[in-house]
Short mmCIF file of C-alpha atoms and ligand atoms in Angstrom, two decimals:
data_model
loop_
_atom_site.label_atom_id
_atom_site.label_comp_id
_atom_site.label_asym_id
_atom_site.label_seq_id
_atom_site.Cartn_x
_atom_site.Cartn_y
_atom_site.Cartn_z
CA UNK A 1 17.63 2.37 -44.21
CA UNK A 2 16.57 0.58 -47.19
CA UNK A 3 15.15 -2.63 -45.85
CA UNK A 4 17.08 -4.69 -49.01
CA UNK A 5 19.31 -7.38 -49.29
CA UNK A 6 22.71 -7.93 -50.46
CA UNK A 7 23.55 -10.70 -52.19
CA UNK A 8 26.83 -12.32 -50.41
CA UNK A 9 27.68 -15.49 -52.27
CA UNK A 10 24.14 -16.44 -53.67
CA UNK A 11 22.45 -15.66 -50.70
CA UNK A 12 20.38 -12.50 -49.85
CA UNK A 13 20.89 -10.65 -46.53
CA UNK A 14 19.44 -8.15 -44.93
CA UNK A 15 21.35 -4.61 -46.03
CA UNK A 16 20.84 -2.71 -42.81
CA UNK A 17 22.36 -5.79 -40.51
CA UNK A 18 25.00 -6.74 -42.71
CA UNK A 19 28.20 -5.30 -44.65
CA UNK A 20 30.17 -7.06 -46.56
CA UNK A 21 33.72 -6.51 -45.82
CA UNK A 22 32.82 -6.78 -41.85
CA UNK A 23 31.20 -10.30 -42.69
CA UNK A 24 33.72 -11.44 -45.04
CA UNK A 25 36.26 -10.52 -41.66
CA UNK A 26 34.27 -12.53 -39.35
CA UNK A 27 34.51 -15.48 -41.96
CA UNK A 28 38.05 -15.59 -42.53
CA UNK A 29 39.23 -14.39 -39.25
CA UNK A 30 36.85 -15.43 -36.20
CA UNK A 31 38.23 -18.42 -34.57
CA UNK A 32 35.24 -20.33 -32.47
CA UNK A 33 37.06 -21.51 -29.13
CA UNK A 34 35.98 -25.20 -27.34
CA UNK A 35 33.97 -23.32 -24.75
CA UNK A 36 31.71 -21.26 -26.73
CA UNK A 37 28.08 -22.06 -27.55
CA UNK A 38 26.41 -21.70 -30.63
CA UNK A 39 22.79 -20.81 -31.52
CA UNK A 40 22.39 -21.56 -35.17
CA UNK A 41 18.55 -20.79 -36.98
CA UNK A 42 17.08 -20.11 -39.73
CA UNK A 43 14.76 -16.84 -39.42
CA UNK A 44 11.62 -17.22 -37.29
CA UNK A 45 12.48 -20.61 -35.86
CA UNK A 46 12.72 -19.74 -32.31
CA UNK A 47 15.89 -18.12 -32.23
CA UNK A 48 15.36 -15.50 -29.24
CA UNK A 49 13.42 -17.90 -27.07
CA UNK A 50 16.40 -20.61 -27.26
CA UNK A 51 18.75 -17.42 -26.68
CA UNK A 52 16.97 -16.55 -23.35
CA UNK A 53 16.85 -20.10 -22.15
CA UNK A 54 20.89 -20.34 -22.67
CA UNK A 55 20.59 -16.79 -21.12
CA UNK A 56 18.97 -18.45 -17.90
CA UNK A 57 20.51 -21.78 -17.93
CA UNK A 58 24.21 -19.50 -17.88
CA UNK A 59 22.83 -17.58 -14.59
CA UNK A 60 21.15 -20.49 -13.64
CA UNK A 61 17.57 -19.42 -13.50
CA UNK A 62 18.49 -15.77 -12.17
CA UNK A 63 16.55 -13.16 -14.74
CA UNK A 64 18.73 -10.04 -13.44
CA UNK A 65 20.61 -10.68 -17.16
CA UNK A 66 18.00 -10.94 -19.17
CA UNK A 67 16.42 -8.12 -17.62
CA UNK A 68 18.97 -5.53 -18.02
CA UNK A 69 21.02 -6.59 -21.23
CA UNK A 70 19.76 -6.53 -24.67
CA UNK A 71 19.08 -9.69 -25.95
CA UNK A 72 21.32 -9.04 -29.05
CA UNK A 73 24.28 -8.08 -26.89
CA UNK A 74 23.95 -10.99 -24.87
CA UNK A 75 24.29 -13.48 -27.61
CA UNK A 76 25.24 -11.12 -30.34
CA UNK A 77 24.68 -12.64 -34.28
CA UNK A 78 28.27 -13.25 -35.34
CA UNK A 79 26.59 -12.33 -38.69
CA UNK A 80 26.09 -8.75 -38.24
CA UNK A 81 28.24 -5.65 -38.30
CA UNK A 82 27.27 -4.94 -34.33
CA UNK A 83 27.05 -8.21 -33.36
CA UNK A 84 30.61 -9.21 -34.63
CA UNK A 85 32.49 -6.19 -33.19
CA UNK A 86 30.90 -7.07 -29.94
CA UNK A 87 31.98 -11.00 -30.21
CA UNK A 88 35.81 -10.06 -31.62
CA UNK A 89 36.46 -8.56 -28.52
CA UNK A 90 34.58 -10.26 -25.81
CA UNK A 91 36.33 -12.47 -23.21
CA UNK A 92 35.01 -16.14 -23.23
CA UNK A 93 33.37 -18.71 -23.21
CA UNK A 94 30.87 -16.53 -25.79
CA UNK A 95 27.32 -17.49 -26.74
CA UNK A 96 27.11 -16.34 -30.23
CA UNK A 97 24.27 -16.43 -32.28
CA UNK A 98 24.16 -17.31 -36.41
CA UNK A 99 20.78 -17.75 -38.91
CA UNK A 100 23.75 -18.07 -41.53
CA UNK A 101 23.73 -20.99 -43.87
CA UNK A 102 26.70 -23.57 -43.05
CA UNK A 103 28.80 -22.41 -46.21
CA UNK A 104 29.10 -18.95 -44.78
CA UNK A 105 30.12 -20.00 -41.35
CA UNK A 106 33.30 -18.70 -40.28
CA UNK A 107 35.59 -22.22 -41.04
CA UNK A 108 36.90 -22.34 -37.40
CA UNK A 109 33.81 -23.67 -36.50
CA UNK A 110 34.43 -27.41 -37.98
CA UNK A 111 37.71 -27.35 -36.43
CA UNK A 112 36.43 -26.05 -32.67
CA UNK A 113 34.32 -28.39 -29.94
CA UNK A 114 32.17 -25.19 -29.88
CA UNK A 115 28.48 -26.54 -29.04
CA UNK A 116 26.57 -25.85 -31.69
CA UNK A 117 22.38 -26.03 -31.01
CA UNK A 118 20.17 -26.26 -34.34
CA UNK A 119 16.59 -25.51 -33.78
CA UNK A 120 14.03 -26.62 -36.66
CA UNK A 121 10.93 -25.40 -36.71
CA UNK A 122 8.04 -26.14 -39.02
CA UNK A 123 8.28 -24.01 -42.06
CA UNK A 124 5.01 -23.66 -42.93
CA UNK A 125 4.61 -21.80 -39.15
CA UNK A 126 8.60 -19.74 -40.12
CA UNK A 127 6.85 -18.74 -43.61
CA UNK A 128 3.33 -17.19 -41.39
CA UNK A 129 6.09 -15.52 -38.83
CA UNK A 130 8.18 -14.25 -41.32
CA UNK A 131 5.28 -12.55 -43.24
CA UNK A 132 3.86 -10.76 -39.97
CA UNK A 133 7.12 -9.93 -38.88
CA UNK A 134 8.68 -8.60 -42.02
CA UNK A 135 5.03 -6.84 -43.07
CA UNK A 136 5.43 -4.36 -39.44
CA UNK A 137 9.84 -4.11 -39.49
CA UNK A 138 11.66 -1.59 -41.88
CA UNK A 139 14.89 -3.42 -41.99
CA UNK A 140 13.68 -5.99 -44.17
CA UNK A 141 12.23 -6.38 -47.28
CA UNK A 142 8.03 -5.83 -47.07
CA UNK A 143 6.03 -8.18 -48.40
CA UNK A 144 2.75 -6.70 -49.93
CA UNK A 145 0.64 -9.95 -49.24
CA UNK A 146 0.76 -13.44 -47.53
CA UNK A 147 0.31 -14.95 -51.52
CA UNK A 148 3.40 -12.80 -52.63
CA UNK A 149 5.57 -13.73 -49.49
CA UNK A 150 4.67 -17.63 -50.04
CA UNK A 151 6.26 -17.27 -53.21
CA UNK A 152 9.40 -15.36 -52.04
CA UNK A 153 9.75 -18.44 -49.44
CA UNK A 154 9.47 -21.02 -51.94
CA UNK A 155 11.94 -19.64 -54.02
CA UNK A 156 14.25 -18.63 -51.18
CA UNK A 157 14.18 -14.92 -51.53
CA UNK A 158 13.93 -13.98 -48.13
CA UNK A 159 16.74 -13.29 -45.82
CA UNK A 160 19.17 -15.98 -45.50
CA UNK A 161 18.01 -17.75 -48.56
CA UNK A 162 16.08 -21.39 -48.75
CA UNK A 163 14.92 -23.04 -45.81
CA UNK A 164 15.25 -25.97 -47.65
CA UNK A 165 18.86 -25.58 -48.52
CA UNK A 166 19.40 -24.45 -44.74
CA UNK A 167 18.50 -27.40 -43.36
CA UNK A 168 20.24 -30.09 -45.85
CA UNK A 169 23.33 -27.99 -45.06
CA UNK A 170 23.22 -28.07 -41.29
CA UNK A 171 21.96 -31.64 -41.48
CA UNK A 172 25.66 -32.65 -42.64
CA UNK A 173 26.33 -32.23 -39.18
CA UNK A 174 24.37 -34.29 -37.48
CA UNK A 175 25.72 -36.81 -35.02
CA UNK A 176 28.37 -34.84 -34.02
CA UNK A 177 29.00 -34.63 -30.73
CA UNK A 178 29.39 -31.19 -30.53
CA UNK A 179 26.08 -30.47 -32.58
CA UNK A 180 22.60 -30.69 -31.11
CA UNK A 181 19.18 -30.65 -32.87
CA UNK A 182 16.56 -29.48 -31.77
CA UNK A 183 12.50 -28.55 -32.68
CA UNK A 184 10.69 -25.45 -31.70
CA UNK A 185 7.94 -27.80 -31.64
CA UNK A 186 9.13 -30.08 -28.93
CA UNK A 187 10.15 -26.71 -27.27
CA UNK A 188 6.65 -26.10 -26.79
CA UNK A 189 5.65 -29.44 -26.47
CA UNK A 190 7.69 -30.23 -23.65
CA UNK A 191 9.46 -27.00 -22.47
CA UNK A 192 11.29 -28.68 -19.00
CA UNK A 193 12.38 -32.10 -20.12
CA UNK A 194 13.90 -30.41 -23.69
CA UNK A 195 15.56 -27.90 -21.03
CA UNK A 196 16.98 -30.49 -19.46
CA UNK A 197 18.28 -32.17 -22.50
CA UNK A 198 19.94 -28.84 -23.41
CA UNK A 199 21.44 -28.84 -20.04
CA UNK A 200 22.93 -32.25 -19.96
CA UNK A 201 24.30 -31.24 -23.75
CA UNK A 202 26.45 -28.56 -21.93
CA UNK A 203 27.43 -30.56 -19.46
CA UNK A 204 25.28 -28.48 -16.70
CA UNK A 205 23.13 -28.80 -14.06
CA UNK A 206 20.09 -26.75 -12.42
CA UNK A 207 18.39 -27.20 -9.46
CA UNK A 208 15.03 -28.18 -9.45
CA UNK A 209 13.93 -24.27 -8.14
CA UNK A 210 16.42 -22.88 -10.58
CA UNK A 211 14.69 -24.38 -13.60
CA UNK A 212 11.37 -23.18 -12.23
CA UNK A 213 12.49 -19.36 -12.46
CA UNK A 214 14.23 -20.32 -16.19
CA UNK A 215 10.55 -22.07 -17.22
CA UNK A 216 8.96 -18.68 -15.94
CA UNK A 217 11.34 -16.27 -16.92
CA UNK A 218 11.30 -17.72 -20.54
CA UNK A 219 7.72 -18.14 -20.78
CA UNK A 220 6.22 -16.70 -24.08
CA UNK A 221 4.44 -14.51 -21.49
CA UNK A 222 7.09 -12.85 -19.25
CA UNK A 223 9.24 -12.82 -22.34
CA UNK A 224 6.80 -10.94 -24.59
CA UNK A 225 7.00 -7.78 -21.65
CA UNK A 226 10.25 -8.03 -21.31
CA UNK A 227 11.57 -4.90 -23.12
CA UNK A 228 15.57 -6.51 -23.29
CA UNK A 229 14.05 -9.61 -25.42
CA UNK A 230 10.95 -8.60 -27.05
CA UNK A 231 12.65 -6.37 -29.79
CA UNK A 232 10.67 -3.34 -28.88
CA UNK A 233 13.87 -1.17 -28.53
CA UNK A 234 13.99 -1.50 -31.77
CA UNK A 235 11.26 1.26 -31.78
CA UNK A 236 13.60 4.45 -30.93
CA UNK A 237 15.64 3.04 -34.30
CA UNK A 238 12.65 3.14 -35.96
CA UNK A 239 13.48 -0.67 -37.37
CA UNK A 240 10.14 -1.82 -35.73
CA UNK A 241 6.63 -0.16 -36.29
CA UNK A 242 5.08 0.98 -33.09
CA UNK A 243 3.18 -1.50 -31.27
CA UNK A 244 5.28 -3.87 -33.05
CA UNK A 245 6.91 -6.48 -31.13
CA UNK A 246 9.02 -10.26 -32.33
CA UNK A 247 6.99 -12.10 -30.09
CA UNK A 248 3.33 -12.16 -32.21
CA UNK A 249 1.84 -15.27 -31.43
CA UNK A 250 4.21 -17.80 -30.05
CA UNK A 251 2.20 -21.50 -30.90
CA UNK A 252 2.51 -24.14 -33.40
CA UNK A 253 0.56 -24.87 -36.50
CA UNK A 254 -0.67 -21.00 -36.84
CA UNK A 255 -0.11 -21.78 -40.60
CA UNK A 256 -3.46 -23.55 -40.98
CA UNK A 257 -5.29 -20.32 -40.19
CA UNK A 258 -3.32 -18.63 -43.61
CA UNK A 259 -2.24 -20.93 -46.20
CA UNK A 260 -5.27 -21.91 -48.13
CA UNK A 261 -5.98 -25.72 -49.16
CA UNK A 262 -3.88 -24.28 -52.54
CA UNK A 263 -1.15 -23.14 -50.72
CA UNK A 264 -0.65 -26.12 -48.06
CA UNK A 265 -0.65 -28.51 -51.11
CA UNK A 266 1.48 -26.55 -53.10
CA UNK A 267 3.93 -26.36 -49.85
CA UNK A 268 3.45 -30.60 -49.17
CA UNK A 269 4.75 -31.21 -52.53
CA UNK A 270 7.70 -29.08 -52.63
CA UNK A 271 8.46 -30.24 -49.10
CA UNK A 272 7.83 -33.87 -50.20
CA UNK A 273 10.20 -33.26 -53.56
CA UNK A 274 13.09 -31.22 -51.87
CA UNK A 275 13.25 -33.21 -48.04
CA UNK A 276 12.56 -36.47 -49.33
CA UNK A 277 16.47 -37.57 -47.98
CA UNK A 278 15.82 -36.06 -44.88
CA UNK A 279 14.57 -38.33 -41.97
CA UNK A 280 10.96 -37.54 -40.93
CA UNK A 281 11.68 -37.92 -37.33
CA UNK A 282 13.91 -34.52 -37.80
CA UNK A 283 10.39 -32.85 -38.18
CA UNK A 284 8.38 -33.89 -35.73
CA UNK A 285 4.88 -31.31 -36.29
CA UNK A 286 3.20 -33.91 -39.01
S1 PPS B 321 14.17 -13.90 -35.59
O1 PPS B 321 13.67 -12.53 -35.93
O2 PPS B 321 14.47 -14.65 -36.81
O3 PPS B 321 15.33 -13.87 -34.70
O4 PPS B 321 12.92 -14.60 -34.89
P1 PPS B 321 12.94 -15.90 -33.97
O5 PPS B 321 13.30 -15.52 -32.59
O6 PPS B 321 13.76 -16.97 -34.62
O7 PPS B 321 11.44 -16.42 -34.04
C1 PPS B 321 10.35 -15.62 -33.62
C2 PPS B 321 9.20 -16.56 -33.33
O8 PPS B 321 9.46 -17.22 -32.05
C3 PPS B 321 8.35 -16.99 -31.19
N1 PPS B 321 8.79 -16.96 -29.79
C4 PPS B 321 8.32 -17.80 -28.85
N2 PPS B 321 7.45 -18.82 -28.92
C5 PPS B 321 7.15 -19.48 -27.76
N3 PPS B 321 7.67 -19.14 -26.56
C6 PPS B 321 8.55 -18.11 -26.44
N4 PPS B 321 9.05 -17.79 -25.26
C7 PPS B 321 8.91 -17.40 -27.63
N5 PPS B 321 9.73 -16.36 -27.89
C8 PPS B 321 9.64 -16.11 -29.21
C9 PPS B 321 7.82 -15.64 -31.66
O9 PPS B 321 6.54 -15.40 -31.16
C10 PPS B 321 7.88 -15.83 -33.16
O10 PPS B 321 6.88 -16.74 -33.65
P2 PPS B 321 5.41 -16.31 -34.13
O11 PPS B 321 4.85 -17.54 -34.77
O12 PPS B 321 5.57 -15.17 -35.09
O13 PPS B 321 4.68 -15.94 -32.89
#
Protein backbone atom coordinates (compact mmCIF):
# COMPACT_ATOMS: atom_id res chain seq x y z
CA UNK A 1 0.00 0.00 0.00
CA UNK A 2 1.69 3.10 -0.86
CA UNK A 3 -0.88 5.74 -0.17
CA UNK A 4 0.29 7.68 -3.75
CA UNK A 5 -1.32 8.80 -6.66
CA UNK A 6 -1.23 8.07 -10.22
CA UNK A 7 -1.43 10.50 -12.54
CA UNK A 8 -4.34 9.47 -15.18
CA UNK A 9 -4.66 12.26 -17.69
CA UNK A 10 -3.39 15.28 -15.52
CA UNK A 11 -5.13 14.30 -12.64
CA UNK A 12 -3.78 12.50 -9.49
CA UNK A 13 -5.62 9.48 -8.01
CA UNK A 14 -5.35 7.59 -5.31
CA UNK A 15 -2.88 4.36 -6.22
CA UNK A 16 -4.43 1.83 -3.88
CA UNK A 17 -8.24 2.56 -5.29
CA UNK A 18 -7.40 2.91 -8.74
CA UNK A 19 -5.58 1.03 -11.77
CA UNK A 20 -5.29 2.21 -14.79
CA UNK A 21 -6.23 -0.23 -17.36
CA UNK A 22 -9.49 -1.19 -15.12
CA UNK A 23 -10.40 2.67 -15.22
CA UNK A 24 -9.51 3.29 -18.68
CA UNK A 25 -12.25 -0.01 -19.22
CA UNK A 26 -14.89 1.58 -17.27
CA UNK A 27 -14.36 4.81 -19.48
CA UNK A 28 -14.56 3.41 -22.77
CA UNK A 29 -16.83 0.59 -22.10
CA UNK A 30 -19.50 1.33 -19.20
CA UNK A 31 -22.69 2.32 -20.72
CA UNK A 32 -24.92 4.41 -17.96
CA UNK A 33 -28.63 3.11 -18.59
CA UNK A 34 -31.89 5.77 -18.18
CA UNK A 35 -32.68 4.24 -14.81
CA UNK A 36 -29.55 4.53 -12.97
CA UNK A 37 -28.66 7.24 -10.44
CA UNK A 38 -25.63 9.01 -10.11
CA UNK A 39 -23.79 10.42 -7.06
CA UNK A 40 -21.11 12.66 -8.41
CA UNK A 41 -18.53 14.65 -5.58
CA UNK A 42 -15.64 15.94 -5.17
CA UNK A 43 -13.74 14.40 -1.98
CA UNK A 44 -15.16 15.35 1.43
CA UNK A 45 -18.31 16.99 0.14
CA UNK A 46 -20.82 14.77 1.62
CA UNK A 47 -20.56 11.96 -0.54
CA UNK A 48 -21.55 8.97 1.96
CA UNK A 49 -24.28 10.90 3.69
CA UNK A 50 -26.09 11.64 0.17
CA UNK A 51 -25.27 7.79 -0.57
CA UNK A 52 -27.25 6.64 2.56
CA UNK A 53 -30.12 8.97 1.96
CA UNK A 54 -30.53 7.42 -1.79
CA UNK A 55 -29.85 4.18 0.25
CA UNK A 56 -33.12 4.96 2.36
CA UNK A 57 -35.15 6.81 -0.07
CA UNK A 58 -34.61 3.23 -2.47
CA UNK A 59 -36.06 1.08 0.64
CA UNK A 60 -38.11 3.77 1.50
CA UNK A 61 -37.03 4.62 4.98
CA UNK A 62 -36.33 0.80 5.91
CA UNK A 63 -32.48 0.75 7.43
CA UNK A 64 -32.26 -3.26 7.10
CA UNK A 65 -29.86 -2.17 3.81
CA UNK A 66 -27.88 0.10 5.17
CA UNK A 67 -27.37 -1.95 8.06
CA UNK A 68 -26.10 -5.04 6.57
CA UNK A 69 -24.37 -3.92 3.20
CA UNK A 70 -21.28 -1.97 2.94
CA UNK A 71 -21.79 1.33 1.98
CA UNK A 72 -19.27 0.99 -0.94
CA UNK A 73 -21.06 -2.06 -2.32
CA UNK A 74 -24.23 -0.45 -2.20
CA UNK A 75 -23.36 2.42 -4.40
CA UNK A 76 -20.01 1.23 -5.51
CA UNK A 77 -17.47 4.26 -7.08
CA UNK A 78 -17.54 3.43 -10.78
CA UNK A 79 -13.99 4.88 -10.35
CA UNK A 80 -12.36 2.15 -8.57
CA UNK A 81 -11.03 -1.28 -9.42
CA UNK A 82 -13.75 -2.96 -6.78
CA UNK A 83 -16.27 -0.70 -7.29
CA UNK A 84 -16.37 -1.13 -11.18
CA UNK A 85 -16.28 -4.97 -11.22
CA UNK A 86 -19.16 -4.82 -8.87
CA UNK A 87 -21.22 -2.18 -11.20
CA UNK A 88 -20.22 -4.19 -14.73
CA UNK A 89 -22.09 -6.92 -13.57
CA UNK A 90 -24.92 -5.78 -11.45
CA UNK A 91 -28.56 -5.95 -12.66
CA UNK A 92 -30.27 -2.45 -12.74
CA UNK A 93 -31.38 0.33 -12.17
CA UNK A 94 -27.64 0.88 -10.33
CA UNK A 95 -26.76 3.73 -7.97
CA UNK A 96 -23.22 4.34 -8.79
CA UNK A 97 -21.08 6.60 -7.18
CA UNK A 98 -18.12 9.01 -9.02
CA UNK A 99 -15.70 11.98 -7.25
CA UNK A 100 -14.23 11.86 -10.93
CA UNK A 101 -13.85 15.07 -12.80
CA UNK A 102 -16.43 15.31 -15.88
CA UNK A 103 -13.56 14.67 -18.54
CA UNK A 104 -12.94 11.26 -17.09
CA UNK A 105 -16.51 10.20 -16.96
CA UNK A 106 -17.26 7.22 -18.83
CA UNK A 107 -18.92 9.15 -22.26
CA UNK A 108 -22.22 7.15 -21.99
CA UNK A 109 -23.13 9.32 -19.43
CA UNK A 110 -24.02 12.52 -21.77
CA UNK A 111 -25.84 10.27 -23.96
CA UNK A 112 -28.03 8.36 -20.95
CA UNK A 113 -31.17 10.11 -18.83
CA UNK A 114 -29.13 8.62 -15.91
CA UNK A 115 -29.90 11.13 -12.85
CA UNK A 116 -27.02 12.58 -12.03
CA UNK A 117 -26.94 14.48 -8.23
CA UNK A 118 -23.93 17.05 -7.72
CA UNK A 119 -23.36 17.98 -4.18
CA UNK A 120 -21.13 21.23 -3.49
CA UNK A 121 -19.90 21.81 -0.45
CA UNK A 122 -17.89 24.71 0.88
CA UNK A 123 -14.27 24.16 0.18
CA UNK A 124 -12.80 25.82 2.75
CA UNK A 125 -14.85 23.05 5.20
CA UNK A 126 -13.65 19.91 2.07
CA UNK A 127 -9.92 21.38 2.53
CA UNK A 128 -10.31 20.98 6.93
CA UNK A 129 -12.01 17.32 6.12
CA UNK A 130 -9.64 16.33 3.77
CA UNK A 131 -6.64 17.18 6.06
CA UNK A 132 -8.13 15.16 9.16
CA UNK A 133 -9.16 12.50 7.06
CA UNK A 134 -6.13 11.97 4.92
CA UNK A 135 -3.68 12.79 8.22
CA UNK A 136 -5.41 9.21 10.13
CA UNK A 137 -6.01 6.90 6.40
CA UNK A 138 -3.00 5.02 4.73
CA UNK A 139 -4.46 4.93 1.31
CA UNK A 140 -3.82 8.39 0.65
CA UNK A 141 -1.20 10.65 0.53
CA UNK A 142 -0.35 12.16 4.40
CA UNK A 143 -0.16 15.49 4.82
CA UNK A 144 2.47 16.54 7.52
CA UNK A 145 0.52 19.82 8.53
CA UNK A 146 -2.78 21.78 7.95
CA UNK A 147 -0.22 24.78 6.26
CA UNK A 148 1.32 22.06 3.89
CA UNK A 149 -2.15 20.47 2.95
CA UNK A 150 -3.64 24.16 2.22
CA UNK A 151 -1.10 24.39 -0.27
CA UNK A 152 -1.59 20.91 -1.87
CA UNK A 153 -5.45 22.09 -2.17
CA UNK A 154 -4.71 25.24 -3.77
CA UNK A 155 -2.69 23.81 -6.25
CA UNK A 156 -4.90 20.77 -6.78
CA UNK A 157 -2.60 18.05 -5.63
CA UNK A 158 -4.88 16.08 -3.76
CA UNK A 159 -6.90 13.25 -5.04
CA UNK A 160 -9.03 14.04 -7.88
CA UNK A 161 -7.24 17.21 -8.68
CA UNK A 162 -8.70 21.04 -8.30
CA UNK A 163 -11.81 21.71 -6.68
CA UNK A 164 -11.92 24.57 -8.66
CA UNK A 165 -11.62 22.87 -11.97
CA UNK A 166 -14.23 20.21 -10.57
CA UNK A 167 -16.80 22.38 -10.23
CA UNK A 168 -16.48 24.63 -13.59
CA UNK A 169 -16.55 21.19 -15.24
CA UNK A 170 -19.69 19.78 -13.67
CA UNK A 171 -21.23 23.25 -13.85
CA UNK A 172 -21.45 22.71 -17.82
CA UNK A 173 -24.21 20.67 -16.88
CA UNK A 174 -26.37 22.53 -15.21
CA UNK A 175 -29.99 22.85 -16.23
CA UNK A 176 -30.22 19.64 -17.45
CA UNK A 177 -32.93 17.85 -16.63
CA UNK A 178 -31.33 14.90 -15.75
CA UNK A 179 -28.66 16.77 -13.48
CA UNK A 180 -29.40 18.03 -10.00
CA UNK A 181 -27.33 20.36 -7.74
CA UNK A 182 -27.15 20.27 -4.68
CA UNK A 183 -25.19 21.88 -1.24
CA UNK A 184 -24.03 19.95 1.72
CA UNK A 185 -24.86 23.08 3.32
CA UNK A 186 -28.53 23.19 2.62
CA UNK A 187 -28.27 19.41 3.52
CA UNK A 188 -27.73 20.43 6.91
CA UNK A 189 -29.61 23.38 6.79
CA UNK A 190 -32.72 21.88 5.89
CA UNK A 191 -32.27 18.04 5.90
CA UNK A 192 -36.36 17.06 5.15
CA UNK A 193 -37.45 19.65 2.64
CA UNK A 194 -33.86 19.03 0.49
CA UNK A 195 -35.00 15.21 0.94
CA UNK A 196 -37.94 15.90 -0.51
CA UNK A 197 -36.55 17.81 -3.38
CA UNK A 198 -34.30 14.78 -4.07
CA UNK A 199 -37.35 12.70 -4.02
CA UNK A 200 -39.50 14.60 -6.39
CA UNK A 201 -36.07 14.67 -8.73
CA UNK A 202 -36.51 10.82 -8.97
CA UNK A 203 -39.79 10.91 -9.50
CA UNK A 204 -40.58 9.22 -5.88
CA UNK A 205 -42.56 9.45 -3.10
CA UNK A 206 -42.29 8.66 0.83
CA UNK A 207 -44.68 8.64 3.31
CA UNK A 208 -44.63 11.02 5.87
CA UNK A 209 -43.43 7.99 8.62
CA UNK A 210 -41.10 6.69 5.98
CA UNK A 211 -39.10 9.90 5.77
CA UNK A 212 -39.02 10.02 9.56
CA UNK A 213 -36.97 6.61 9.77
CA UNK A 214 -34.71 8.02 6.48
CA UNK A 215 -34.16 11.57 8.67
CA UNK A 216 -33.12 9.19 11.65
CA UNK A 217 -31.44 6.56 10.01
CA UNK A 218 -29.21 9.16 8.14
CA UNK A 219 -28.62 11.31 10.98
CA UNK A 220 -24.85 12.25 11.44
CA UNK A 221 -25.51 10.37 14.71
CA UNK A 222 -26.94 6.89 13.87
CA UNK A 223 -24.74 7.07 10.81
CA UNK A 224 -21.45 7.69 12.64
CA UNK A 225 -22.22 3.95 14.67
CA UNK A 226 -23.20 2.45 11.93
CA UNK A 227 -20.26 0.10 11.12
CA UNK A 228 -21.68 -0.52 7.09
CA UNK A 229 -21.31 3.48 6.53
CA UNK A 230 -18.88 4.85 8.88
CA UNK A 231 -15.72 3.40 7.08
CA UNK A 232 -14.51 1.63 10.13
CA UNK A 233 -14.19 -1.74 8.24
CA UNK A 234 -11.71 -0.24 6.75
CA UNK A 235 -9.74 -1.06 10.00
CA UNK A 236 -9.15 -5.02 9.37
CA UNK A 237 -7.48 -3.55 5.83
CA UNK A 238 -5.53 -1.51 7.78
CA UNK A 239 -6.55 1.62 5.25
CA UNK A 240 -7.94 3.47 8.38
CA UNK A 241 -5.98 4.10 11.72
CA UNK A 242 -7.74 2.67 14.69
CA UNK A 243 -10.24 4.78 16.22
CA UNK A 244 -10.40 6.34 12.94
CA UNK A 245 -13.68 6.80 11.43
CA UNK A 246 -15.08 9.20 7.91
CA UNK A 247 -17.56 10.72 9.92
CA UNK A 248 -15.20 13.38 12.21
CA UNK A 249 -17.25 16.20 12.77
CA UNK A 250 -20.17 16.47 10.44
CA UNK A 251 -21.09 20.67 10.61
CA UNK A 252 -20.49 23.57 8.50
CA UNK A 253 -17.99 26.33 8.71
CA UNK A 254 -15.42 24.05 10.90
CA UNK A 255 -12.82 25.90 8.68
CA UNK A 256 -12.87 29.05 10.82
CA UNK A 257 -11.48 27.11 13.77
CA UNK A 258 -8.09 26.21 11.28
CA UNK A 259 -7.37 28.52 8.58
CA UNK A 260 -5.77 31.52 10.10
CA UNK A 261 -6.84 35.24 9.04
CA UNK A 262 -3.64 34.47 6.38
CA UNK A 263 -5.01 31.53 5.13
CA UNK A 264 -8.89 32.53 4.77
CA UNK A 265 -7.65 35.62 2.78
CA UNK A 266 -5.33 33.86 0.82
CA UNK A 267 -8.33 31.23 0.06
CA UNK A 268 -11.09 34.48 -0.66
CA UNK A 269 -8.87 35.68 -3.30
CA UNK A 270 -8.15 32.64 -5.17
CA UNK A 271 -11.83 31.75 -4.81
CA UNK A 272 -12.75 35.32 -5.89
CA UNK A 273 -10.06 35.05 -9.06
CA UNK A 274 -10.87 31.39 -10.19
CA UNK A 275 -15.12 31.32 -9.48
CA UNK A 276 -15.69 34.71 -10.47
CA UNK A 277 -18.08 33.12 -13.66
CA UNK A 278 -19.71 31.02 -11.38
CA UNK A 279 -23.11 32.22 -9.90
CA UNK A 280 -22.92 32.93 -6.14
CA UNK A 281 -26.22 31.43 -5.46
CA UNK A 282 -24.40 27.90 -6.44
CA UNK A 283 -22.59 28.46 -3.02
CA UNK A 284 -24.81 29.25 -0.67
CA UNK A 285 -22.36 29.16 2.96
CA UNK A 286 -21.22 33.09 2.47
S1 LIG B 1 -15.23 10.85 1.01
O1 LIG B 1 -14.13 10.17 1.75
O2 LIG B 1 -14.67 11.78 0.01
O3 LIG B 1 -16.15 9.91 0.37
O4 LIG B 1 -15.96 11.72 2.12
P1 LIG B 1 -17.43 12.35 2.03
O5 LIG B 1 -18.42 11.33 2.40
O6 LIG B 1 -17.60 13.05 0.73
O7 LIG B 1 -17.39 13.50 3.13
C1 LIG B 1 -17.11 13.24 4.49
C2 LIG B 1 -17.66 14.41 5.28
O8 LIG B 1 -19.11 14.29 5.35
C3 LIG B 1 -19.50 14.30 6.71
N1 LIG B 1 -20.72 13.50 6.90
C4 LIG B 1 -21.87 14.00 7.40
N2 LIG B 1 -22.21 15.25 7.78
C5 LIG B 1 -23.46 15.43 8.27
N3 LIG B 1 -24.37 14.43 8.42
C6 LIG B 1 -24.07 13.17 8.04
N4 LIG B 1 -24.96 12.20 8.19
C7 LIG B 1 -22.77 12.92 7.50
N5 LIG B 1 -22.14 11.82 7.04
C8 LIG B 1 -20.90 12.19 6.68
C9 LIG B 1 -18.30 13.70 7.43
O9 LIG B 1 -18.36 13.93 8.80
C10 LIG B 1 -17.17 14.42 6.72
O10 LIG B 1 -17.09 15.80 7.08
P2 LIG B 1 -16.20 16.38 8.30
O11 LIG B 1 -16.24 17.86 8.12
O12 LIG B 1 -14.83 15.80 8.16
O13 LIG B 1 -16.90 15.94 9.54
Amino acid sequence: MSGGYIWFEGIPLPDTTVVPEVLREALESFVFKDEDVVIVTYPKSGTNWLIEILCLISSKGDPKWIQSVPIWDRSPWIENEYGYNLLKDKEGPLLITSHLPIQLIPKSLFSSKAKVIYLIRNPRDILVSGYFFYSISNFIKKPESLEQYFEWFIQGNVPYGSWFDHIHGWMSMKGKENFLILSYEELRRDTRSTVQKICQFLGKKLEPEELNSLLKNSSFKVMKENKMSNFTLLHAYHLLEENGSLMRKGISGDWKNYFTVAQAEAFDKIFQEKMADVPRELFPWE
